[in-house]
Amino acid sequence: MARRTPLNEAHRALGARMVDFAGWDMPVQYSSVIAEHEAVRNSVGLFDVSHMGEVEFAGPGALETVNGLISNDLARISDGQAVYAGLLNEQGGFVDDVVAYRFSPERILICVNASNRDKDFAWMKEHARGVAPVDRGDEYAQIAVQGPKAAGLVQRLTKTDTSKIGTYRFAEGEVAGVRAIISRTGYTGEDGFELYCAPDGAVALWNALLDAGQQEGVKPCGLGCRDSLRTEMKYALYGNDIDDSHTALEAGLGWIVKLDKAGFIGKDALVAQKAAGVKRKLVGFELTGAGIPRHGYPILKEGARVGEVTSGTMGPTVKKPIGIGYVPTELASEGSTFDVEIRGRAVPAVVVKTPFLKKP
């Protein structure tokens, strides 16, 4: 039986269409994917992301322990900041992509993908050298408030000065009377916050945000538009665009890998790959013919299969059929052309500069 977040009944009361996602009963949409997508781009949307997992490292040596597990460097940031990072295997491929929060050198909280909660915790437990990880996944609910009007909405419900919380920074405070971690992070390409609270406070916080957000036209949003929003930004989705067999360098995520940092898992493989040259790359492309690219569709060059689409959609904001996929490096530069096989047809495509959605 699928697991349920603390907001499950609230979703059903709002008429959400529910689906099984990574073993969780989650809302895919409430009204329509396009309406919810546009709400996030133009005003504000709410997402239940309580299915995500949280793992804590606490005690002397916590920062050093986590730094040996992740590709990014917690020593380069200050308390109250977060980093996007990879948990990598020995080959430089992804165990998962995560966000690590630095409360202090002795307390680090890592947010992991829902589909990888158990796997990630077991992997961290096996590989941690120093402080042991503690699974806190059932101790947090998480609500993402995303969109150009998100900051104003959250600010009306908290005494914490959100203007002082920069991108990838966080603070602890109360929102609508509920204790929360207020994190300026997200997965949509818009401004906003991810609010972590105790499960028993989730319904009150969700309802307060919905009620207070009426003047902004707030909409509850499902997984459907979460996917279209992140695709327009070329944000990677674990299991589609990144996995254990594609490295961080191939995925274009070299910026989250600090090769000059002391040893971390996967470093040696990435140093070697960088020296030898990356043979395939994850690119963004637009179809120039009719069709919509989807995960798993073959990428062809002169009729031969050379790669595969990892994500694709008709971008609701960019209003173009867009996709992400791995191709040989010689086809990865902007303007390169290839075909995407769609139901037996070879549809022409061109590599474009990403993100697809250009923000002012």
CSV table of N, CA and C in Angstrom, one decimal, residues 232-234 353-359:
chain,number,residue,atom,x,y,z
A,232,GLU,N,11.6,23.0,-18.1
A,232,GLU,CA,11.8,24.2,-18.8
A,232,GLU,C,13.1,24.9,-18.3
A,233,MET,N,13.6,24.5,-17.1
A,233,MET,CA,14.8,25.0,-16.5
A,233,MET,C,16.0,24.0,-16.7
A,234,LYS,N,15.7,22.9,-17.3
A,234,LYS,CA,16.7,21.8,-17.5
A,234,LYS,C,17.3,21.4,-16.1
A,353,LYS,N,20.7,26.6,-26.2
A,353,LYS,CA,21.2,27.0,-24.9
A,353,LYS,C,20.2,26.8,-23.8
A,354,THR,N,20.5,26.3,-22.7
A,354,THR,CA,19.6,26.2,-21.6
A,354,THR,C,19.9,27.1,-20.4
A,355,PRO,N,19.0,27.4,-19.5
A,355,PRO,CA,17.6,26.8,-19.5
A,355,PRO,C,16.8,27.3,-20.7
A,356,PHE,N,15.8,26.5,-21.0
A,356,PHE,CA,14.9,26.8,-22.1
A,356,PHE,C,14.2,28.1,-21.8
A,357,LEU,N,13.8,28.3,-20.6
A,357,LEU,CA,13.1,29.5,-20.1
A,357,LEU,C,14.1,30.5,-19.7
A,358,LYS,N,14.2,31.6,-20.4
A,358,LYS,CA,15.2,32.7,-20.1
A,358,LYS,C,14.6,33.6,-19.1
A,359,LYS,N,15.2,33.7,-17.9
A,359,LYS,CA,14.7,34.6,-16.8
A,359,LYS,C,15.3,36.0,-17.0
